[in-house]
Short mmCIF file of C-alpha atoms and ligand atoms in Angstrom, two decimals:
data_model
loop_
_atom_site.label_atom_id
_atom_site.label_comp_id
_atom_site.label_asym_id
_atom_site.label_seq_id
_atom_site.Cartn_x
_atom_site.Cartn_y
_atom_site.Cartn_z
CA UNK A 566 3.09 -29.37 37.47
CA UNK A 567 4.80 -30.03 34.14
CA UNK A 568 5.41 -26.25 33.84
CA UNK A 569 7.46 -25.62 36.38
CA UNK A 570 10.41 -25.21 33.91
CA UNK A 571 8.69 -24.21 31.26
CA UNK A 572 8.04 -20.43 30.61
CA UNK A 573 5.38 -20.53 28.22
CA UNK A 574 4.49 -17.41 26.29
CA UNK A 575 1.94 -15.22 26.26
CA UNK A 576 0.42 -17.36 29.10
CA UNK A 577 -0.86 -16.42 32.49
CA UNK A 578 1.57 -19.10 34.29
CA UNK A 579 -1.48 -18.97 36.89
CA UNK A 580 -3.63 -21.07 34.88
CA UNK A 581 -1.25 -23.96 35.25
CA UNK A 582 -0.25 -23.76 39.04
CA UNK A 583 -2.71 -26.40 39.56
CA UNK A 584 -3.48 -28.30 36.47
CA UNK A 585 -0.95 -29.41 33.65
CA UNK A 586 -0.83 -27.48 30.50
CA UNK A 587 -1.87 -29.78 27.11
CA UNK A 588 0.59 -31.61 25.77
CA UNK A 589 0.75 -31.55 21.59
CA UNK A 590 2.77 -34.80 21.20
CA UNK A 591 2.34 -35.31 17.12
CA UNK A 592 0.86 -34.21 14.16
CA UNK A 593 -0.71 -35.60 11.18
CA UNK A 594 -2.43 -33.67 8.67
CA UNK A 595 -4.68 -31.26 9.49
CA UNK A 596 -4.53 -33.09 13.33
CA UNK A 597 -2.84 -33.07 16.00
CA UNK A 598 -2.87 -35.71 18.84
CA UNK A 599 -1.96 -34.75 22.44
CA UNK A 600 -0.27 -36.69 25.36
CA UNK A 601 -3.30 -39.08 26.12
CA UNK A 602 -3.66 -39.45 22.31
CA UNK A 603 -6.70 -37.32 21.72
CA UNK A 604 -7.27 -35.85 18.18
CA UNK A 605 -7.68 -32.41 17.65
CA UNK A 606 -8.56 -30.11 14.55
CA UNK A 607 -5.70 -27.87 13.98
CA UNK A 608 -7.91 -24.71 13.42
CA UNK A 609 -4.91 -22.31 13.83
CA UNK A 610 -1.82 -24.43 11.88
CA UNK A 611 -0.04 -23.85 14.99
CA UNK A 612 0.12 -20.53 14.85
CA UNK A 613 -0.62 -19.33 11.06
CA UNK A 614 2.24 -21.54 10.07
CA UNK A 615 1.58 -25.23 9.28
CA UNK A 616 0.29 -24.75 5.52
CA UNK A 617 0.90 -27.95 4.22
CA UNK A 618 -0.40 -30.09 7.31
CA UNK A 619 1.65 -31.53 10.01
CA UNK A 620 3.62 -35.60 9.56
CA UNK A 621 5.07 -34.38 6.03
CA UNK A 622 8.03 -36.75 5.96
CA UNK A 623 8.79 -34.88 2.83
CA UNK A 624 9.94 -32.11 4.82
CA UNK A 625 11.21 -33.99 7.33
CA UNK A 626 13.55 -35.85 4.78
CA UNK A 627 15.00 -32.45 3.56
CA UNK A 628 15.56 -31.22 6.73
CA UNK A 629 18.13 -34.17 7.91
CA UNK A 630 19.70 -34.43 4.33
CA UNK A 631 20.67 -31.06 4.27
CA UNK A 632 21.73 -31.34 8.00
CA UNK A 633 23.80 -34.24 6.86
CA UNK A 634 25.53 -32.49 4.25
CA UNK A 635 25.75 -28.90 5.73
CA UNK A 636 24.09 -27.98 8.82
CA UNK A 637 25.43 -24.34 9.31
CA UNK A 638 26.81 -22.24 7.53
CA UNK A 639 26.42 -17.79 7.60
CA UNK A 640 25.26 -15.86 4.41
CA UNK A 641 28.00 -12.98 5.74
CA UNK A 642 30.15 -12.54 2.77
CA UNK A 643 29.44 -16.46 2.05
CA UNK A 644 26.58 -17.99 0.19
CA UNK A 645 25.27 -21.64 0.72
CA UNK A 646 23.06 -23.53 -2.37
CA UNK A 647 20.08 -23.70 -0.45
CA UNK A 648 20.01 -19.76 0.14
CA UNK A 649 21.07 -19.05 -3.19
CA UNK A 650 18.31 -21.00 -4.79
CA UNK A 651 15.34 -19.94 -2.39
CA UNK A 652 16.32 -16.51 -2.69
CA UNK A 653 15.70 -17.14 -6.34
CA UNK A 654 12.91 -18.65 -6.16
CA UNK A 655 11.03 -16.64 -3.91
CA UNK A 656 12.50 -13.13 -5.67
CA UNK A 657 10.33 -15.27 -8.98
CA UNK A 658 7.49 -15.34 -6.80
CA UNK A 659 6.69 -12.30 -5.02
CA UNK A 660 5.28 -9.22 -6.80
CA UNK A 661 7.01 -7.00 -9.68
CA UNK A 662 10.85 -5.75 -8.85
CA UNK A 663 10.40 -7.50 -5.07
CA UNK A 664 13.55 -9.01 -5.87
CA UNK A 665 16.26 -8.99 -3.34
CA UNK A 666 15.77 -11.17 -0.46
CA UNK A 667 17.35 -10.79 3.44
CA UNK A 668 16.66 -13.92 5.39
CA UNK A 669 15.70 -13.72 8.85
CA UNK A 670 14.62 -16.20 11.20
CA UNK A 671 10.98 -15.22 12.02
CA UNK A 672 8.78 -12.55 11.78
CA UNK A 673 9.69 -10.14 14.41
CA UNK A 674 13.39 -10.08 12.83
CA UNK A 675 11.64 -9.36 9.45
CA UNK A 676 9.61 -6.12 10.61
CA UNK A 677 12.64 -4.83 12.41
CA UNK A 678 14.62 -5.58 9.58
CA UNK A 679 12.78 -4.09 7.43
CA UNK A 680 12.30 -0.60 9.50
CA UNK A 681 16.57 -0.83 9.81
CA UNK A 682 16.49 -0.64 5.73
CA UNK A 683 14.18 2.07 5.25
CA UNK A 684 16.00 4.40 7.63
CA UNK A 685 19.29 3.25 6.40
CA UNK A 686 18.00 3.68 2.21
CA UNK A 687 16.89 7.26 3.34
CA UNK A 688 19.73 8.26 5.10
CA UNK A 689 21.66 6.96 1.83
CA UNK A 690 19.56 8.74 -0.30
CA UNK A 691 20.04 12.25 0.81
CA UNK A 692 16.67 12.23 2.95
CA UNK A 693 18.37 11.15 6.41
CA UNK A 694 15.00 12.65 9.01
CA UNK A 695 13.03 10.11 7.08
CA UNK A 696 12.53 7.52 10.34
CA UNK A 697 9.11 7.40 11.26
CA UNK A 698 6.60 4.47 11.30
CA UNK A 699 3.06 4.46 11.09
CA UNK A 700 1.07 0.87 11.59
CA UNK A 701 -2.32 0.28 12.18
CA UNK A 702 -4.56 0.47 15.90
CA UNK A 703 -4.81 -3.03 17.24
CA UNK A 704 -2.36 -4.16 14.20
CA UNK A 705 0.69 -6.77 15.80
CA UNK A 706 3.59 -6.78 13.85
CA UNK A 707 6.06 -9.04 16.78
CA UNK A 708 7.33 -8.54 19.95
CA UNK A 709 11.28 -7.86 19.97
CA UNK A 710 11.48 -3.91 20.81
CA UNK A 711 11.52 -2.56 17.02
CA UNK A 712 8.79 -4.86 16.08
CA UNK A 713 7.08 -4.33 19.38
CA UNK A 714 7.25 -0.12 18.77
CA UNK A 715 5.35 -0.77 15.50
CA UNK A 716 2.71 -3.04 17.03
CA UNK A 717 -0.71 -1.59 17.87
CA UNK A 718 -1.49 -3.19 21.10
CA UNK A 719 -1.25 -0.73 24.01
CA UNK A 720 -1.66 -3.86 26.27
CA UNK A 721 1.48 -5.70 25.10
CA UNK A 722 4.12 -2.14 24.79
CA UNK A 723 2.98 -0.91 28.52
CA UNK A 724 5.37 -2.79 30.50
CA UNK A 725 8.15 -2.42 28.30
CA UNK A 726 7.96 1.95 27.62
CA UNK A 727 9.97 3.55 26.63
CA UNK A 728 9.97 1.98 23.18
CA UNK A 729 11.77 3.54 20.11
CA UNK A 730 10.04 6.85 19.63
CA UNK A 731 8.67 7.70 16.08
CA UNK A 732 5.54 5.21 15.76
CA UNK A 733 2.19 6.20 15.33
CA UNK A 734 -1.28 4.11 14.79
CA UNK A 735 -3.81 4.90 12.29
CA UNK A 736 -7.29 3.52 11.91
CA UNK A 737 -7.55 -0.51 10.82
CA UNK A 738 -10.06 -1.55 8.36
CA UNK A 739 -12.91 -2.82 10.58
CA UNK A 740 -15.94 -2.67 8.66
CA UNK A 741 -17.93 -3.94 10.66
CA UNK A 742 -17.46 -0.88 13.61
CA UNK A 743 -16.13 2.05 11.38
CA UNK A 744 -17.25 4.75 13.07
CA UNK A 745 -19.90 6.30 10.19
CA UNK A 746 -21.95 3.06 9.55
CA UNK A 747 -23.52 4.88 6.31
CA UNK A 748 -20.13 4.60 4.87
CA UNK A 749 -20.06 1.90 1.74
CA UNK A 750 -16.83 0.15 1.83
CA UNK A 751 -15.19 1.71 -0.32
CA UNK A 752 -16.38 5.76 0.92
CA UNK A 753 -14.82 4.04 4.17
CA UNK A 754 -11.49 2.09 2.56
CA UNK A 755 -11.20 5.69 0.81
CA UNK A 756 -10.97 7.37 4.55
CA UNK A 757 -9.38 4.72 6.35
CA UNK A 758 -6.65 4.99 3.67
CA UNK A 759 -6.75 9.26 3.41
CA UNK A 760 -6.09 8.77 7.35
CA UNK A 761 -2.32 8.06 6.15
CA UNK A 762 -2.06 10.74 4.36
CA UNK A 763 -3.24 13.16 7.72
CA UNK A 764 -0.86 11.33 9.16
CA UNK A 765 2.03 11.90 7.37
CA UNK A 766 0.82 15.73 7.19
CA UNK A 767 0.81 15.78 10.57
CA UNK A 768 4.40 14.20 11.59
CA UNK A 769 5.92 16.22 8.52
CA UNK A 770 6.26 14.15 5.14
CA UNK A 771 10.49 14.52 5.42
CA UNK A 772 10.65 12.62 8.57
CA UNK A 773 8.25 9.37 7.92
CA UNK A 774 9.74 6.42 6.29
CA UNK A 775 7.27 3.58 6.20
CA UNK A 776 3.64 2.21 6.25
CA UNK A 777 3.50 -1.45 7.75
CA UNK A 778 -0.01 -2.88 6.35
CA UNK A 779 -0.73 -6.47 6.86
CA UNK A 780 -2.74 -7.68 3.34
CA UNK A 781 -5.46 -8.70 6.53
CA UNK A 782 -5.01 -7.70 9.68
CA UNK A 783 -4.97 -10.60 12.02
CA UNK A 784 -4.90 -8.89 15.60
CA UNK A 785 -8.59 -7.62 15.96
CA UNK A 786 -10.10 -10.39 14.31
CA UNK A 787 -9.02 -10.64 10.24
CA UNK A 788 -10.07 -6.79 8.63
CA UNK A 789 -9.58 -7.42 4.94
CA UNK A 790 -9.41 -4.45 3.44
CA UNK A 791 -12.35 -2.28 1.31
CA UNK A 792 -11.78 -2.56 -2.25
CA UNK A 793 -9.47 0.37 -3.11
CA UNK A 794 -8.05 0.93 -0.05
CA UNK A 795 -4.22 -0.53 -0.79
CA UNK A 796 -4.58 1.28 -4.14
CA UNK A 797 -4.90 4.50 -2.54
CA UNK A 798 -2.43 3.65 0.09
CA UNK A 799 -0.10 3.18 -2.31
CA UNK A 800 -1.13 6.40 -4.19
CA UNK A 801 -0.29 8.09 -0.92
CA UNK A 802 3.19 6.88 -0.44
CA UNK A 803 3.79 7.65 -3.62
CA UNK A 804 2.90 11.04 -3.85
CA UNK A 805 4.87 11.18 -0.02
CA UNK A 806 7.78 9.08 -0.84
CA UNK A 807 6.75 6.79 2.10
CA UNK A 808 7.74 2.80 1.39
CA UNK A 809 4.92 0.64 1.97
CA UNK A 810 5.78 -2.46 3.95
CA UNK A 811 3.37 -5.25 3.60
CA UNK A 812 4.25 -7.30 6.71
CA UNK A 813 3.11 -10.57 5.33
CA UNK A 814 3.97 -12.94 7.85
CA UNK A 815 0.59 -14.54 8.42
CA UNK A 816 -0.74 -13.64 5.05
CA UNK A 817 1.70 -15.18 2.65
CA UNK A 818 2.26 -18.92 1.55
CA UNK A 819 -0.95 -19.59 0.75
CA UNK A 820 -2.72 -17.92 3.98
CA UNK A 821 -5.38 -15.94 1.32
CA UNK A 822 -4.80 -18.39 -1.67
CA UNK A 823 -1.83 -16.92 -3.26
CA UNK A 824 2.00 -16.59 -2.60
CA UNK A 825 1.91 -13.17 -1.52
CA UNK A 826 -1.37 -11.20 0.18
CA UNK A 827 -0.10 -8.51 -2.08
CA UNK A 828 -1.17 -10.05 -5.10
CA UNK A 829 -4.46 -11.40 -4.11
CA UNK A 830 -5.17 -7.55 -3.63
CA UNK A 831 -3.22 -6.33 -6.34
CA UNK A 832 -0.83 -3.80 -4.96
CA UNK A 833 3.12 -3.29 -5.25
CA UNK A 834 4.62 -3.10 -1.56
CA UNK A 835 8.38 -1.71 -1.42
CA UNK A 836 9.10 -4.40 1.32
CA UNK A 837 7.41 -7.71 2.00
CA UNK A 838 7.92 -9.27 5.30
CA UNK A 839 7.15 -12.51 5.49
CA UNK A 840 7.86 -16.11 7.86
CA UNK A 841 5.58 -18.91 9.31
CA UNK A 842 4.55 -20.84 6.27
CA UNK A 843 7.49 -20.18 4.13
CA UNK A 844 9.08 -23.87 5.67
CA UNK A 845 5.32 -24.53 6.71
CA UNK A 846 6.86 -24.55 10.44
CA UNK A 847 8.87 -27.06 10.26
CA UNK A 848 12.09 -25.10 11.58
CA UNK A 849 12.17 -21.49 11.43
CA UNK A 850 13.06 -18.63 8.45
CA UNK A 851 11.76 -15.60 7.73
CA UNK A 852 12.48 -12.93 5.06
CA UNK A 853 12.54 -8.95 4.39
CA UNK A 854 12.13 -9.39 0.57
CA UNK A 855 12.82 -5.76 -0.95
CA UNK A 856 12.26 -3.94 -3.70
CA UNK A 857 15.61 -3.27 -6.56
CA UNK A 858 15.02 0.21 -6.14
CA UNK A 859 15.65 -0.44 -1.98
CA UNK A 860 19.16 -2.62 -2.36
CA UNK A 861 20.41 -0.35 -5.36
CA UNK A 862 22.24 1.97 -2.57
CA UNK A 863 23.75 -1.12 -1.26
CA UNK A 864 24.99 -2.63 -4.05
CA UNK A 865 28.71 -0.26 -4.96
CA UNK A 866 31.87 1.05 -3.19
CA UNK A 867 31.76 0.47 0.86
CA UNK A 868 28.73 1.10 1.24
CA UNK A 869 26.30 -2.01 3.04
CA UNK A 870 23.38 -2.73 5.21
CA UNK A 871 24.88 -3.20 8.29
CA UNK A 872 22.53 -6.05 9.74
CA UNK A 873 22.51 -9.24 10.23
CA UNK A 874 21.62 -12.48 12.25
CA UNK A 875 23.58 -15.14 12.66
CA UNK A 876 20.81 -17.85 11.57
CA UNK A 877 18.95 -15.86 9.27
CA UNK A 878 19.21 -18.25 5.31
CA UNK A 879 19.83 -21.13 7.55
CA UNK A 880 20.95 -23.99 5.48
CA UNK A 881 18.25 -26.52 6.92
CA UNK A 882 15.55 -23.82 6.78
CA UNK A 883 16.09 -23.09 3.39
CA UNK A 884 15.92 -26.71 2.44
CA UNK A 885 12.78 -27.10 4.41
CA UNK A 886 11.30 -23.86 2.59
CA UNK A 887 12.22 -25.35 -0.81
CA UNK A 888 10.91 -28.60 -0.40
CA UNK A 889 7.64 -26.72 1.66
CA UNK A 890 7.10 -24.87 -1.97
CA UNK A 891 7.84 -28.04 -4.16
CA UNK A 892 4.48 -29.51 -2.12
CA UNK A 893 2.31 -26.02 -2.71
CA UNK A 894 3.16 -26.20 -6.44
CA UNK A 895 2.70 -30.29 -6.90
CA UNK A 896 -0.89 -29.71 -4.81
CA UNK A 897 -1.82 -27.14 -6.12
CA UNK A 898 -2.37 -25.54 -2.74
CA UNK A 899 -3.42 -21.77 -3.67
CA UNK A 900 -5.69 -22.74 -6.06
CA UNK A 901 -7.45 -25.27 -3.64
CA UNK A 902 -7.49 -22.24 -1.38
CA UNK A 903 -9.09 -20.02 -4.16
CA UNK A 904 -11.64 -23.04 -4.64
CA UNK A 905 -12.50 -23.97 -1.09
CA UNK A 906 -12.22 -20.70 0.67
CA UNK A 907 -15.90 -19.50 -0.47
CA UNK A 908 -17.01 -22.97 1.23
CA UNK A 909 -15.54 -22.83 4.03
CA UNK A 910 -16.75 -19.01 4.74
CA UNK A 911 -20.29 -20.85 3.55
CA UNK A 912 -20.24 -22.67 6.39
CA UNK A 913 -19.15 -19.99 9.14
CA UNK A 914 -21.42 -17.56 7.74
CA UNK A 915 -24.22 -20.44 8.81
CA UNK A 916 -23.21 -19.44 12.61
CA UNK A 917 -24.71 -15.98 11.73
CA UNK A 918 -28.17 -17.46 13.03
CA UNK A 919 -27.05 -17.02 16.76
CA UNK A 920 -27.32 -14.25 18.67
CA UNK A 921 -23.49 -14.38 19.94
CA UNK A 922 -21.99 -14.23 17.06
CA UNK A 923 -22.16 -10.33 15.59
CA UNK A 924 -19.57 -10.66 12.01
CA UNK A 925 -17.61 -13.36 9.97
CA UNK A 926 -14.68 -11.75 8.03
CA UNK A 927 -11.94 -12.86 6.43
CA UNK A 928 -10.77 -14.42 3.28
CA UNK A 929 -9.01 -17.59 1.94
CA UNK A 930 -8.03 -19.88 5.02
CA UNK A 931 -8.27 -17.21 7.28
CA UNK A 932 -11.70 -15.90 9.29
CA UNK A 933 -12.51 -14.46 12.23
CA UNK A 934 -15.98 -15.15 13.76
CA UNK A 935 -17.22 -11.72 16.08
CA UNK A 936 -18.79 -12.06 19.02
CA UNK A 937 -21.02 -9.56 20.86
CA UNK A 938 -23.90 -9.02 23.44
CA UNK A 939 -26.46 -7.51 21.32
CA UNK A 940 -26.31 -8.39 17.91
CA UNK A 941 -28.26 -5.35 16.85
CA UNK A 942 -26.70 -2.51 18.67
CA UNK A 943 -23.22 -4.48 18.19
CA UNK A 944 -22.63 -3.72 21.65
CA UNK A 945 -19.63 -5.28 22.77
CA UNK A 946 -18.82 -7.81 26.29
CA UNK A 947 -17.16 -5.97 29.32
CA UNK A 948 -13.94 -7.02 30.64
CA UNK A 949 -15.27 -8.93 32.93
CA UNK A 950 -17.68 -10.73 30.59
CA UNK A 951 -14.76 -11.35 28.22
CA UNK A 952 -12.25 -12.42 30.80
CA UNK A 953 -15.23 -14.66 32.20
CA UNK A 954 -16.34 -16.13 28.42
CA UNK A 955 -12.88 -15.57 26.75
CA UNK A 956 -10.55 -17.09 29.15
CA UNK A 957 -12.86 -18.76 31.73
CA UNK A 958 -14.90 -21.03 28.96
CA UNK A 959 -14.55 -20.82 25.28
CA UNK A 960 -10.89 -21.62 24.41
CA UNK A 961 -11.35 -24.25 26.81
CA UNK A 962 -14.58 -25.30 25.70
CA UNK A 963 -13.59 -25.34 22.11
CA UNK A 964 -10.31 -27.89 22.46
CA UNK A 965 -12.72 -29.86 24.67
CA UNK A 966 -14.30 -30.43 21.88
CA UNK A 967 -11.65 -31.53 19.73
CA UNK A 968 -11.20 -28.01 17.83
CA UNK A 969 -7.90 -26.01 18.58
CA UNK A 970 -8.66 -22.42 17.55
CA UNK A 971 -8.04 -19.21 18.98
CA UNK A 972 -10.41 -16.73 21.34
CA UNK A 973 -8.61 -13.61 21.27
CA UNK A 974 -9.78 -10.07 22.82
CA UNK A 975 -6.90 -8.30 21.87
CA UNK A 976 -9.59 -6.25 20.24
CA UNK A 977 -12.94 -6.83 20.35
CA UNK A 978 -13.65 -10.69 21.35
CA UNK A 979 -13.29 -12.97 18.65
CA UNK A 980 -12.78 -16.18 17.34
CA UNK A 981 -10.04 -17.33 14.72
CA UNK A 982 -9.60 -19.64 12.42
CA UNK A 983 -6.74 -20.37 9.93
CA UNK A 984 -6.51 -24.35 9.39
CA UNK A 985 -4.10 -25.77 7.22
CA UNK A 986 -4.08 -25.25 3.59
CA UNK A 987 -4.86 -28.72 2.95
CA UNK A 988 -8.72 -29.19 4.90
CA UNK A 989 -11.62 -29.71 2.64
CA UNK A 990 -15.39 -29.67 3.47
CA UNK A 991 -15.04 -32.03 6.39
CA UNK A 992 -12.84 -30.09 8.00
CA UNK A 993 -15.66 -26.78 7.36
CA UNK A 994 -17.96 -28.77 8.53
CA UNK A 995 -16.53 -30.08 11.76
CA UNK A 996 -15.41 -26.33 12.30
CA UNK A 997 -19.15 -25.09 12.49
CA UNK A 998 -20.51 -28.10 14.38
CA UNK A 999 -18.09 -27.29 17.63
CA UNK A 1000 -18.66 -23.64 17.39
CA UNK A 1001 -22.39 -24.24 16.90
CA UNK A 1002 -22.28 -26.30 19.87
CA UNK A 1003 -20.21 -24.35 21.65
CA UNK A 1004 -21.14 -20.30 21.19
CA UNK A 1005 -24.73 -21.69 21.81
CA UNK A 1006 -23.75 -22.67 25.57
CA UNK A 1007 -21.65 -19.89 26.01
CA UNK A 1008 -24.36 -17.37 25.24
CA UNK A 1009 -26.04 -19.22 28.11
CA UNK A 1010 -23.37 -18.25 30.78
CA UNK A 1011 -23.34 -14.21 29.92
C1 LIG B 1733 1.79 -9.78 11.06
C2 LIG B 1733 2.87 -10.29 11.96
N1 LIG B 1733 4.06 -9.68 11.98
C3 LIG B 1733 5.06 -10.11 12.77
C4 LIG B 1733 4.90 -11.20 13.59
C5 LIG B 1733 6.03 -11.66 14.47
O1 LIG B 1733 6.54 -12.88 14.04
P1 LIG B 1733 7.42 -13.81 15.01
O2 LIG B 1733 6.52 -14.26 16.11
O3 LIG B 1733 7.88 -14.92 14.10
O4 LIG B 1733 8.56 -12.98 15.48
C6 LIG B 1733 3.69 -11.88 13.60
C7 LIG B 1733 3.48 -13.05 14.46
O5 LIG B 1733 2.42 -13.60 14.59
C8 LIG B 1733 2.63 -11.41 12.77
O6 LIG B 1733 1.44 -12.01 12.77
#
């Protein structure tokens, strides 16, 4: 098979013993064509990363020229132009005093990046038993073993326990199940939020360093948050002195129709991590961007952050990420978002009419569609019914149909969508026809 090399991830290998994996071959737009030259709708950008569409010779362009004229070179105790300016530029861009910028090279580098600085500001500010972590249940925040220690996925950490001790999970912002359904959204974005603050009671305010919060939580199927709820998180790590991380790397670049998920919600993070759409995928960077407050230990005598990665501000993936925010500011791309995004949920909301489908959530270019067995109980599918309408039919079902999306049961089953930035009403439409078509014959194989 044409995987016998190739050690895919995430994948059951199984699945391809006897029949060959796809084959994406090229992009264009929101499409992407595969091996026999069949179009798909690119209902995922990749993975949450191809914002501005894929066949952007734009990008391409900046990418060899800056090869051409340097292809390497490290930001340790050097600078390059390309880091220096995006640095700049996206210090200008993200939220209030967000303004000193650590490249990485993806997300998982960011998150752990991130935890490294706020255990090494505490222990530099007299409060060294600040270490601890708390994240979200169901929340995924990357895979390398600090990222991995922060995610909330029981099913991804078991094989690799140990992990580094000093993470704990608190409720996510599911609306749709929280446990006291007479809650409003905000009584329940009030307790969701107030479950931090038990939290930090609990493990002992001196020795917890940091909240990761994605602006929507992805893993589960997109919780946005109630209104109120970052406000109050942030009131809490305040009043704690707990830095709140707002790991941003699906949610920024456009994702919800800004720069930063922060500021579509209107809260101050101490640390934004952030990746994926900052070069629109079209080579890899990510970034810990950090508060002034955060770097001012840093910043006299010996003292230093002692981390580093020896491609993190590559020269080509800073060109890319320039030239990636030249297009979102000449298109106009997070206002189109703004515009488009009640449309588009318009048209998902229309799948509401079957009896598979329990919740739509989301917001900008980024929804999850919730499936379940009894629409009015909200009783959820067994394992077995998952693994059999999950695995067995629906993702393939759906790219059948020319729509590449994801069905994901990391929590309850769901189906997401996060198409590129630049898909208009078409695109909406096309979305709900397949998963009309498709949901209505998978509720016929429960
Ligand atoms: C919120 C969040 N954080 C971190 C990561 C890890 O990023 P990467 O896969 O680039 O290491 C991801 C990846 O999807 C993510 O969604």
């Amino acid at each position: 098979m044409n995987t016998e090399h190739l050690w895919m991830h995430f994948t059951r290998m199984s699945a391809y013993a006897d029949t060959p994996a796809p084959v994406i071959e090229r992009g264009d737009g929101p499409y992407v064509f595969d091996s026999t030259g069949r179009r798909y709708l690119d209902g995922l950008s990749g993975l949450f990363v191809v914002q501005v569409g894929h066949g952007r010779s734009e990008l391409a362009e900046a990418a060899a020229k800056q090869a051409g004229e340097l292809a390497y070179f490290p930001i340790w105790s050097y600078a390059h132009p390309k880091a220096l300016e995006l640095a700049a530029r996206l210090a200008h861009l993200a939220p209030g005093d967000l303004n000193k910028v650590f490249f990485t090279t993806g997300g998982s580098e960011a998150v752990e990046s991130a935890w490294k600085l706020a255990r090494s500001y505490f222990r530099h500010t007299g409060k060294p038993l600040k270490h601890k972590v708390i994240s979200r249940a169901i929340a995924y925040h990357g895979t390398s073993m600090g990222a991995l220690s922060i995610t909330g996925l029981p099913v991804l950490k078991q094989d690799f326990e140990p992990l580094i001790p000093s993470t704990l999970r608190v409720p996510n912002t599911n609306y749709y199940r929280r446990p006291d359904q007479r809650q409003t959204p905000e009584e329940f974005g009030r307790w969701a939020a107030d479950r931090i603050a038990e939290a930090i009671e609990f493990e002992g305010p001196d020795t917890v360093a940091a909240v990761y919060l994605e602006p929507v939580q992805n893993a589960g199927g997109c919780f946005p948050a109630p209104p109120g709820y970052f406000q109050r998180v942030r009131e809490i790590c305040d009043e704690y002195d707990v830095l709140l991380v707002s790991d941003e790397v699906i949610c920024a670049f456009g994702r919800l129709g800004e720069f930063f998920g922060a500021t579509r919600y209107d809260y101050q993070p101490d640390i934004v991590t952030c990746a994926k759409g900052m070069t629109s995928g079209y080579v890899p960077l990510g970034a810990m961007i950090a508060s002034d407050r955060l770097a001012e230990p840093f910043q006299h005598g010996t003292s230093w952050f002692a981390h580093g990665i020896t491609y993190g501000g590559h020269p080509v993936g800073a060109a890319v990420a320039l030239a990636n925010l030249d297009i979102f500011e000449r298109e106009g791309l997070n206002a189109h978002v703004r515009e488009n995004s009640p449309l588009f949920r318009s048209y998902l909301d229309r799948l509401l009419d079957l009896p598979i489908v329990g919740d739509v959530r989301g917001d900008g270019y980024f929804f999850g569609i919730e499936l379940v067995k009894d629409k009015h109980t909200r009783e959820t599918f067994s394992d077995e019914e998952s693994e059999r309408l999950l695995r067995g039919f629906l993702s393939k079902a759906l790219f059948e149909a020319g729509l590449y999306c994801r069905a994901d049961d990391r929590g309850d089953p769901v189906v997401q969508l996060a198409p590129p930035l630049i898909c208009t009403e078409e695109h909406f439409a096309f979305m709900e026809q397949v998963l009309r078509d498709v949901l209505t014959e998978a509720w016929t194989r429960i």
